[in-house]
PDB file of C-alpha atoms in Angstrom:
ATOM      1  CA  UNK D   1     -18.395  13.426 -10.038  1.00  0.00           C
ATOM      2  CA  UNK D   2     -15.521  10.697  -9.646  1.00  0.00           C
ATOM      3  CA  UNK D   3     -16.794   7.511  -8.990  1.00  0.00           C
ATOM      4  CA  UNK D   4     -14.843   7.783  -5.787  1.00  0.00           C
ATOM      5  CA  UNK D   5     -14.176  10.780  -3.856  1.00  0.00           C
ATOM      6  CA  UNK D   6     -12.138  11.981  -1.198  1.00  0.00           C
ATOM      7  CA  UNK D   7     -13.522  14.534   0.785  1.00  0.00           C
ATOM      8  CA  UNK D   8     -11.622  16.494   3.539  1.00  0.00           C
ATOM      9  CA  UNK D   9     -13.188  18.675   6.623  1.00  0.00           C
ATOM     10  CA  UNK D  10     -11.319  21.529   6.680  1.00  0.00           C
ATOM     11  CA  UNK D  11     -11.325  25.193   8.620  1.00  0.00           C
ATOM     12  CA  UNK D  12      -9.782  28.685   7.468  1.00  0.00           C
ATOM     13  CA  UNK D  13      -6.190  28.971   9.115  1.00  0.00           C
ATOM     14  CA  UNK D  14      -7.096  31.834  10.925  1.00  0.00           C
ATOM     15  CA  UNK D  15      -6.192  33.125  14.084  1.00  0.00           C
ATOM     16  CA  UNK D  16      -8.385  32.406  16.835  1.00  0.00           C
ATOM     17  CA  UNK D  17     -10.243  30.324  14.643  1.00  0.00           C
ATOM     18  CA  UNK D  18      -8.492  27.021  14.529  1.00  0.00           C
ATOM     19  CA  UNK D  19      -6.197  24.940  17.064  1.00  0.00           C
ATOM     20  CA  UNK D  20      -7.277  27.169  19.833  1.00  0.00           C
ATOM     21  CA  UNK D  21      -6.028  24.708  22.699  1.00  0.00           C
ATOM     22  CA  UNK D  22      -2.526  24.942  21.394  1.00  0.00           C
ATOM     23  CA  UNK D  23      -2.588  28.893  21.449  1.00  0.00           C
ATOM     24  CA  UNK D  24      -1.471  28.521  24.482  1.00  0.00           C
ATOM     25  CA  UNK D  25       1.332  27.303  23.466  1.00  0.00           C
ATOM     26  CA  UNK D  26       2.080  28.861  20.200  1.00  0.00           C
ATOM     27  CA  UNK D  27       0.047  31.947  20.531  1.00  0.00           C
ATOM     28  CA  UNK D  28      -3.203  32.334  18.308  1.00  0.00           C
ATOM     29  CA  UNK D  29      -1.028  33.032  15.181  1.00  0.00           C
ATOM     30  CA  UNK D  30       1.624  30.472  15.695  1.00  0.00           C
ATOM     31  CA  UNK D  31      -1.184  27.995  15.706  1.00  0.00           C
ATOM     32  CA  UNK D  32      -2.915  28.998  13.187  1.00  0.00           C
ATOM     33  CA  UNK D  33       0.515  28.885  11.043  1.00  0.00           C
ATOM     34  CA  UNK D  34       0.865  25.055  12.552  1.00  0.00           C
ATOM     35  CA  UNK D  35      -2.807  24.576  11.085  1.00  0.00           C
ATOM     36  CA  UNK D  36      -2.172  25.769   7.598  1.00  0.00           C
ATOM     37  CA  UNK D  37       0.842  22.957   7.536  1.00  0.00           C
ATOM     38  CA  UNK D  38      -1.520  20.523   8.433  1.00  0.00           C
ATOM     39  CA  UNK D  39      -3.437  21.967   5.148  1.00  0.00           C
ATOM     40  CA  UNK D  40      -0.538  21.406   2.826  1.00  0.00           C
ATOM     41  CA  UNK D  41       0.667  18.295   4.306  1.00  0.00           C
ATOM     42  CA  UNK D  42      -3.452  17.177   3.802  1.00  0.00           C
ATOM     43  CA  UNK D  43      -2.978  18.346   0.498  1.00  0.00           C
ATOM     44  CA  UNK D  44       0.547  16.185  -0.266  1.00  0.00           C
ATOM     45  CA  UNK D  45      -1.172  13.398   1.615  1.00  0.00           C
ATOM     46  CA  UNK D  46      -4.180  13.007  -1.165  1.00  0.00           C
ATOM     47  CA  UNK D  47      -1.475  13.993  -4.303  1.00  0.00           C
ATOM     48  CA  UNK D  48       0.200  10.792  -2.706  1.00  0.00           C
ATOM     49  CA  UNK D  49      -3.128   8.897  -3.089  1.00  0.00           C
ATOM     50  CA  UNK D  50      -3.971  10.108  -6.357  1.00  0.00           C
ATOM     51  CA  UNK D  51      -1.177   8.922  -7.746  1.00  0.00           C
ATOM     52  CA  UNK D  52      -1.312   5.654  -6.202  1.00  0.00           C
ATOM     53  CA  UNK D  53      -5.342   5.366  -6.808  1.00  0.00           C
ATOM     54  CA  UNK D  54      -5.952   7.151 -10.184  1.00  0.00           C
ATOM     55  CA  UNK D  55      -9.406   9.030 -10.982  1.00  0.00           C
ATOM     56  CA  UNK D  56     -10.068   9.493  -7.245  1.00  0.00           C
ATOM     57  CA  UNK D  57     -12.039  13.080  -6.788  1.00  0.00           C
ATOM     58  CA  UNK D  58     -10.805  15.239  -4.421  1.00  0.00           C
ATOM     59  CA  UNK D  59     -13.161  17.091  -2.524  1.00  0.00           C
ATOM     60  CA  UNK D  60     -12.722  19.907   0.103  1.00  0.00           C
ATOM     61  CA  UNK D  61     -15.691  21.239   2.495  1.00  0.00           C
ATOM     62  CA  UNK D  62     -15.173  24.291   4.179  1.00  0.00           C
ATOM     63  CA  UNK D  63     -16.342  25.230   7.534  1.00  0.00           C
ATOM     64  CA  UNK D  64     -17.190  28.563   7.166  1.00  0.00           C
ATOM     65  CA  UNK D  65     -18.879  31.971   9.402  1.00  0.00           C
ATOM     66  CA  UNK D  66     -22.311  33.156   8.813  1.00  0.00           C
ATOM     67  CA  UNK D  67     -21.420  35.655   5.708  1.00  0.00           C
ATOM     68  CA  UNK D  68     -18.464  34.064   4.538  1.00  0.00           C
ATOM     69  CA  UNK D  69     -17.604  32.932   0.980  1.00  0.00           C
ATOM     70  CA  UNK D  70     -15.501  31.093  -0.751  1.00  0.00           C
ATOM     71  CA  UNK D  71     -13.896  33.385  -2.903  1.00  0.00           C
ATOM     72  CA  UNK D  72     -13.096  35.710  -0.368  1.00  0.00           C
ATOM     73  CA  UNK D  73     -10.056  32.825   1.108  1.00  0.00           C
ATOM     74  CA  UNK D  74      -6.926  32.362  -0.905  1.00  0.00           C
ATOM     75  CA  UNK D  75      -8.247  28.160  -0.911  1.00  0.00           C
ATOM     76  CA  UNK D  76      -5.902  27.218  -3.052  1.00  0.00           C
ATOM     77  CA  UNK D  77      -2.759  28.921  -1.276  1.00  0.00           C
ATOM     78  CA  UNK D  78      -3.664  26.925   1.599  1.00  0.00           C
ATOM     79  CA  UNK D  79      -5.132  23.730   0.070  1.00  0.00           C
ATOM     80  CA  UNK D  80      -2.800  23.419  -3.689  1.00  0.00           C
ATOM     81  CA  UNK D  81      -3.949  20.682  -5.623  1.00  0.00           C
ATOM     82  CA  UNK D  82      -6.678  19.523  -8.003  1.00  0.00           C
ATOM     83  CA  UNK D  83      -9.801  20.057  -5.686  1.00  0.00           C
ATOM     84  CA  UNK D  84     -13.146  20.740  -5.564  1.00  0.00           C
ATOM     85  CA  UNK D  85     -13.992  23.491  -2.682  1.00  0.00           C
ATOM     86  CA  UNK D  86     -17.256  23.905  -1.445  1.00  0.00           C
ATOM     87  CA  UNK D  87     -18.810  25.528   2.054  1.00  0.00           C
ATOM     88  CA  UNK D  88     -19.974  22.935   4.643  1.00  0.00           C
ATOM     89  CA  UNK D  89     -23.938  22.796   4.512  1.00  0.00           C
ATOM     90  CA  UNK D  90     -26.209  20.927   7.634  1.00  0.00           C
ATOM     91  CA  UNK D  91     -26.729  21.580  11.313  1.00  0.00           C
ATOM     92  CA  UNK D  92     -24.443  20.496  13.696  1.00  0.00           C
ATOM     93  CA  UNK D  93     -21.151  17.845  12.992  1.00  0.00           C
ATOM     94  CA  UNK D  94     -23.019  14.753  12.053  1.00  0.00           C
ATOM     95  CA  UNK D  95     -25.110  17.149   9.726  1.00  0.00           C
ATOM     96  CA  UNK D  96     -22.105  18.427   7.796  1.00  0.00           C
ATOM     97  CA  UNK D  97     -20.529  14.852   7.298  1.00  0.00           C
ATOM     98  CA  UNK D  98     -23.814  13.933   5.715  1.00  0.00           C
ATOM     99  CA  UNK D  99     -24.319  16.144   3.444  1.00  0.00           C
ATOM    100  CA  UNK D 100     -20.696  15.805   1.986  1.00  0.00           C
ATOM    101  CA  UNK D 101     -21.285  12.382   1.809  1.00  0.00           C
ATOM    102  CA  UNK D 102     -24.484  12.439   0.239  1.00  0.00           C
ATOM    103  CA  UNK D 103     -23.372  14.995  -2.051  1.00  0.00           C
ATOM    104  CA  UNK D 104     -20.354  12.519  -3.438  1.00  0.00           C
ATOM    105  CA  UNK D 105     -22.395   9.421  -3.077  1.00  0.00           C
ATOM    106  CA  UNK D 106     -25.234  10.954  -4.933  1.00  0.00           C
ATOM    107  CA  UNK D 107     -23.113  10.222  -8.250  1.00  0.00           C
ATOM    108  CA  UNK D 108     -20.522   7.914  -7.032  1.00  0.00           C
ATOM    109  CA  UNK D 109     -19.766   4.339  -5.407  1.00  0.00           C
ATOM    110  CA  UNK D 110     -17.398   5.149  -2.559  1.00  0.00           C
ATOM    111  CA  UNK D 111     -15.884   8.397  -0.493  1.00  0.00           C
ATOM    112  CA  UNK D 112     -14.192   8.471   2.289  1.00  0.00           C
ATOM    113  CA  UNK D 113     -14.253  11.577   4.614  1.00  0.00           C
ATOM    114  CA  UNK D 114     -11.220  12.569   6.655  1.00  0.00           C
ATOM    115  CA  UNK D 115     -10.316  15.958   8.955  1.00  0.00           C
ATOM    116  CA  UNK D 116      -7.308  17.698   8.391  1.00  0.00           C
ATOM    117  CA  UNK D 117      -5.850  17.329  11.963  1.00  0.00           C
ATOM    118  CA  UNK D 118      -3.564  14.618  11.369  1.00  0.00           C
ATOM    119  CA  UNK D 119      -0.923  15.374   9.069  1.00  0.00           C
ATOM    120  CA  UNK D 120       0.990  12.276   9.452  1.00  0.00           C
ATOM    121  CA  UNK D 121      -1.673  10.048   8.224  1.00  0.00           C
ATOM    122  CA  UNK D 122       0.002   7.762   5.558  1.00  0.00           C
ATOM    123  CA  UNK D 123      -1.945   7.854   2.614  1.00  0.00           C
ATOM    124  CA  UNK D 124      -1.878   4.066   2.469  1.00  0.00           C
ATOM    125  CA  UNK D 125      -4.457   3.974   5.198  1.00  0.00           C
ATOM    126  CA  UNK D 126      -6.980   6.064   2.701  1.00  0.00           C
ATOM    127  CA  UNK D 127      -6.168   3.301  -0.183  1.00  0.00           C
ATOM    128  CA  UNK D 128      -7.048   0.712   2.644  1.00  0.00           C
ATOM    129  CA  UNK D 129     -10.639   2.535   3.322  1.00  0.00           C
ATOM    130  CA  UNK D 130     -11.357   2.651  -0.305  1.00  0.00           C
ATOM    131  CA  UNK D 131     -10.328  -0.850  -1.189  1.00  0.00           C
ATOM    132  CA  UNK D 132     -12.235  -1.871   2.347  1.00  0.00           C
ATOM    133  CA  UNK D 133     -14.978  -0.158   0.775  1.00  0.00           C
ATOM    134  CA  UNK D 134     -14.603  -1.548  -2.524  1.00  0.00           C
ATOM    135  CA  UNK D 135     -14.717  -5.708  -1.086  1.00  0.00           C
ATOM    136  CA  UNK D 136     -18.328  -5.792  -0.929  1.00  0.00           C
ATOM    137  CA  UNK D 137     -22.129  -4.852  -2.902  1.00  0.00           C
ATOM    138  CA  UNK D 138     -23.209  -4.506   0.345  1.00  0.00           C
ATOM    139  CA  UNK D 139     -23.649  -1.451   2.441  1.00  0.00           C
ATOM    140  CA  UNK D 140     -20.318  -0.778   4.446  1.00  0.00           C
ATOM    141  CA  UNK D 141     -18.970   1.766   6.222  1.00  0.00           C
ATOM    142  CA  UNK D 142     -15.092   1.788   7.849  1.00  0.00           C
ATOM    143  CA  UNK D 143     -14.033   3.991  10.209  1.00  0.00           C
ATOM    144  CA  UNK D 144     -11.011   5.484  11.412  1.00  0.00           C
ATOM    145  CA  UNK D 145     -10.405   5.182  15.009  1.00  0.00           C
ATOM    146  CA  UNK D 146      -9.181   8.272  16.940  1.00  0.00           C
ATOM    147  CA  UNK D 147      -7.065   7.936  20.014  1.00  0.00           C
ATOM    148  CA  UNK D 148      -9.672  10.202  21.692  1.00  0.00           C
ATOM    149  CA  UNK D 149     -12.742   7.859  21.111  1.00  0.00           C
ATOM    150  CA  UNK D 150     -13.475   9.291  17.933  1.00  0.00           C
ATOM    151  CA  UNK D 151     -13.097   8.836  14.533  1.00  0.00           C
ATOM    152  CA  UNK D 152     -10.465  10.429  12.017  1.00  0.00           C
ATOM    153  CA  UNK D 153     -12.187   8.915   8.939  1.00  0.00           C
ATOM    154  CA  UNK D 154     -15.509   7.804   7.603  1.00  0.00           C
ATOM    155  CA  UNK D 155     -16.116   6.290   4.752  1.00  0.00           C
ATOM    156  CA  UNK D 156     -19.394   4.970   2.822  1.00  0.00           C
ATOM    157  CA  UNK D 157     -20.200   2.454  -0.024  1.00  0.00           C
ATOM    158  CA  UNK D 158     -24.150   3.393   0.067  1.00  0.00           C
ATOM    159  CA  UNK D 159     -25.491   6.573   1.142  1.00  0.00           C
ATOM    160  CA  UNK D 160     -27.100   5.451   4.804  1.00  0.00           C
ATOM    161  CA  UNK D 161     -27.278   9.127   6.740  1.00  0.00           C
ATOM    162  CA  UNK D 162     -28.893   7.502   9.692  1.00  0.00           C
ATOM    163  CA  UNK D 163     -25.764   6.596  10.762  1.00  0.00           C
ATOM    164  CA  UNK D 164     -25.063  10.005  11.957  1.00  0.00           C
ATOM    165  CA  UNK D 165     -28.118   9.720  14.086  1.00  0.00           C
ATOM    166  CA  UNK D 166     -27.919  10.040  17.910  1.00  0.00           C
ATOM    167  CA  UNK D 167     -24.264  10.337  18.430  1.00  0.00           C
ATOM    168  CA  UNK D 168     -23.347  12.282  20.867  1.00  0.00           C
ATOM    169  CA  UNK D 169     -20.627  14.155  19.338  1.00  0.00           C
ATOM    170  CA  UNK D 170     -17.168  15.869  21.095  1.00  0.00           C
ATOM    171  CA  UNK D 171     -17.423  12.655  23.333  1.00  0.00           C
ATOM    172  CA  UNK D 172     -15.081   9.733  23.782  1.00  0.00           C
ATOM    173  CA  UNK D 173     -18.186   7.707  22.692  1.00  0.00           C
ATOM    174  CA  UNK D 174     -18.146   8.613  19.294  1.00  0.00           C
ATOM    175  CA  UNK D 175     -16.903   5.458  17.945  1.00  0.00           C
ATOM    176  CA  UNK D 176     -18.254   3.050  20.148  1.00  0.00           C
ATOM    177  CA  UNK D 177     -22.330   4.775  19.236  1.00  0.00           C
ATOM    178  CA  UNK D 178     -21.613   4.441  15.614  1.00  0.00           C
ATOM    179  CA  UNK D 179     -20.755   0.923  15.823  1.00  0.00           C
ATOM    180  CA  UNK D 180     -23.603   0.257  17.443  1.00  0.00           C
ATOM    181  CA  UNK D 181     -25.936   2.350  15.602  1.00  0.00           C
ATOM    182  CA  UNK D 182     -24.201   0.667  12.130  1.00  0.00           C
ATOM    183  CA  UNK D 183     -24.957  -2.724  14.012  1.00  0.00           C
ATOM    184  CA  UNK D 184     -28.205  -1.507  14.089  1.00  0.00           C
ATOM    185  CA  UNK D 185     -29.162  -0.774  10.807  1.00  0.00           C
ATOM    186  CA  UNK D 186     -27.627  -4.054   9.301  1.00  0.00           C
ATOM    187  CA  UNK D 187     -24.431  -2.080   7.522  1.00  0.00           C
ATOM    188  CA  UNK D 188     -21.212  -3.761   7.722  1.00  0.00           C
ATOM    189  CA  UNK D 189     -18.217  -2.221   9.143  1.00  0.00           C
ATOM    190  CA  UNK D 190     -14.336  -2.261   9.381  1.00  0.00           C
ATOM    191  CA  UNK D 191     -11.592  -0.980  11.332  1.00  0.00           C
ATOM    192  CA  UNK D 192      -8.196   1.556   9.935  1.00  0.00           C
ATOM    193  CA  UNK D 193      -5.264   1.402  12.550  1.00  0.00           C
ATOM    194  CA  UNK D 194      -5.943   4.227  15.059  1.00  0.00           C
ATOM    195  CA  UNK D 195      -4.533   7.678  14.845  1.00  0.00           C
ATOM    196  CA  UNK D 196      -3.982  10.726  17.175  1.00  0.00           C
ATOM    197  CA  UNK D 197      -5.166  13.933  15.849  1.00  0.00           C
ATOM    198  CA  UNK D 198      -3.427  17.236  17.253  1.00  0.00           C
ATOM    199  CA  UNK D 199      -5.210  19.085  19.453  1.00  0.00           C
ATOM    200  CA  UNK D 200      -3.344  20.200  22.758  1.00  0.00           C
ATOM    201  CA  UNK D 201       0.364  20.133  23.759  1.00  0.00           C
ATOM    202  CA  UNK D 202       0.315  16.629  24.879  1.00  0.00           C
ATOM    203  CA  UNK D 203      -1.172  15.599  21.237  1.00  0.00           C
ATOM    204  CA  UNK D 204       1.218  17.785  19.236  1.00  0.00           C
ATOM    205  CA  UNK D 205       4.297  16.115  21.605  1.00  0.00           C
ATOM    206  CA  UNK D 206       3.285  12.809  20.295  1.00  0.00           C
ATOM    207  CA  UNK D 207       3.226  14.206  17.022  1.00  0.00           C
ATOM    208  CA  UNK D 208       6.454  15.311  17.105  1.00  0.00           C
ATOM    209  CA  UNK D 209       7.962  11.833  18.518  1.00  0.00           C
ATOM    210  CA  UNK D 210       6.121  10.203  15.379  1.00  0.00           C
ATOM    211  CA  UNK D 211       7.835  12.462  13.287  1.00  0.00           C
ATOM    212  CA  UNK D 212      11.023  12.204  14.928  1.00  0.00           C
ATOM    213  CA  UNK D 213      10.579   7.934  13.512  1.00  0.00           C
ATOM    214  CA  UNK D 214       9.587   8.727   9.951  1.00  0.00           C
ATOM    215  CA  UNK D 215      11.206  11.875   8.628  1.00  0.00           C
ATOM    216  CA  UNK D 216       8.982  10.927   5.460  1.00  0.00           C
ATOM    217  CA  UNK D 217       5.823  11.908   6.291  1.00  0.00           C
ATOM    218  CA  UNK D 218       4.376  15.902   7.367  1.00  0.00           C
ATOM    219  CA  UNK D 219       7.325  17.732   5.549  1.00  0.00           C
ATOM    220  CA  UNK D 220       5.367  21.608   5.878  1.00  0.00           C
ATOM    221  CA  UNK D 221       4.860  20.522   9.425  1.00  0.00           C
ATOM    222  CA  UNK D 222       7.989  18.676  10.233  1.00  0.00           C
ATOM    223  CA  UNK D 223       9.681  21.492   9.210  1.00  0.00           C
ATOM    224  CA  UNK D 224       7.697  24.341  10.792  1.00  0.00           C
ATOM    225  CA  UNK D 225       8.072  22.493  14.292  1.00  0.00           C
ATOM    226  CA  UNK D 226      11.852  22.890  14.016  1.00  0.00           C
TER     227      UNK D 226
END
């Protein structure tokens, strides 16, 4: 295992299965076609990183149904790129994030866990985790805050899975519990700039005015929105 990792949260593009606020929109398989951009832009957006931040493991966890494998999904179709796929393990959100943690931490000093819902994300702000990361011997964790009250990004110097304890999760309180909980248990924290992920029509309509700034940035989605 690297001695850090990058590990991403990702879903199956399939329909009915992912972005199901915006099929609405863009019907169940026109969002699920939006999704699988996200995946390759997600995929350019940690190339981008590895290039900058050599010997960085890339990691992808798979959220998968009861029965489902990995080799039954053409992975690296929708995820290309030098990564390690595995199938989400733990109960419930905070569950899943620890376990990929753990599993990364177990062998390394840093990783830094990100979704694939925001495929504008500069890859600069995941060398700013890891070197955030990387200023201290003791425990840290920095977070990514999420225009929703979330967080887009987590990442740990020490393995500390009682941070995942008590949130209450799909809430705008997300962020403001883990503080407090990190507070809590003596780990030191720090702030990314905050993102929007892409969720509903408003979200994907401030996604395309970022784009519509920097035409450098979410080419497989960029162009799939024209």
């Amino acid at each position: 295992m690297a001695a850090e990792s990058l590990i991403l949260f990702a879903k199956p593009p399939r329909a009915g299965r992912v972005k199901t606020r915006l099929a609405e929109n863009l019907g169940r398989e026109g969002a699920a076609r939006l999704y699988a951009c996200f995946l390759r832009d997600a995929a350019e957006t940690a190339r981008a990183l590895s290039e900058a931040r050599p010997g960085v493991g890339l990691v992808c966890e798979w959220a998968l149904e009861r029965g489902e494998t990995l080799d039954e999904f053409p992975l690296t179709d929708w995820l290309p790129g030098a990564f390690l796929h595995r199938a989400q393990t733990g109960a419930g959100l905070g569950g899943r994030m620890a376990a990929a943690l753990g599993r990364c931490l177990a062998f390394g000093r840093h990783a830094v866990l990100i979704g694939t819902d925001f495929p504008d994300l500069p890859h600069e702000v995941l060398g700013d985790a890891f070197e955030s990361l990387a200023s201290t011997d003791a425990p840290k964790i920095t977070l990514g805050p999420a225009a929703d009250g979330g967080y887009y990004l987590i990442g740990m110097n020490r393995f500390v899975p009682e941070i995942f304890s008590g949130i209450p999760w799909s809430t705008s309180e997300v962020l403001s519990y883990t503080l407090e909980r990190a507070d809590a248990l003596g780990i030191g924290t720090s702030l990314l700039p905050e993102w929007r992920d892409v969720d509903d029509a408003d979200d994907l309509e401030a996604l395309k005015g970022r784009l519509s700034q920097n035409n450098s940035r979410a080419r497989q989605t960029r162009e799939y929105l024209r």
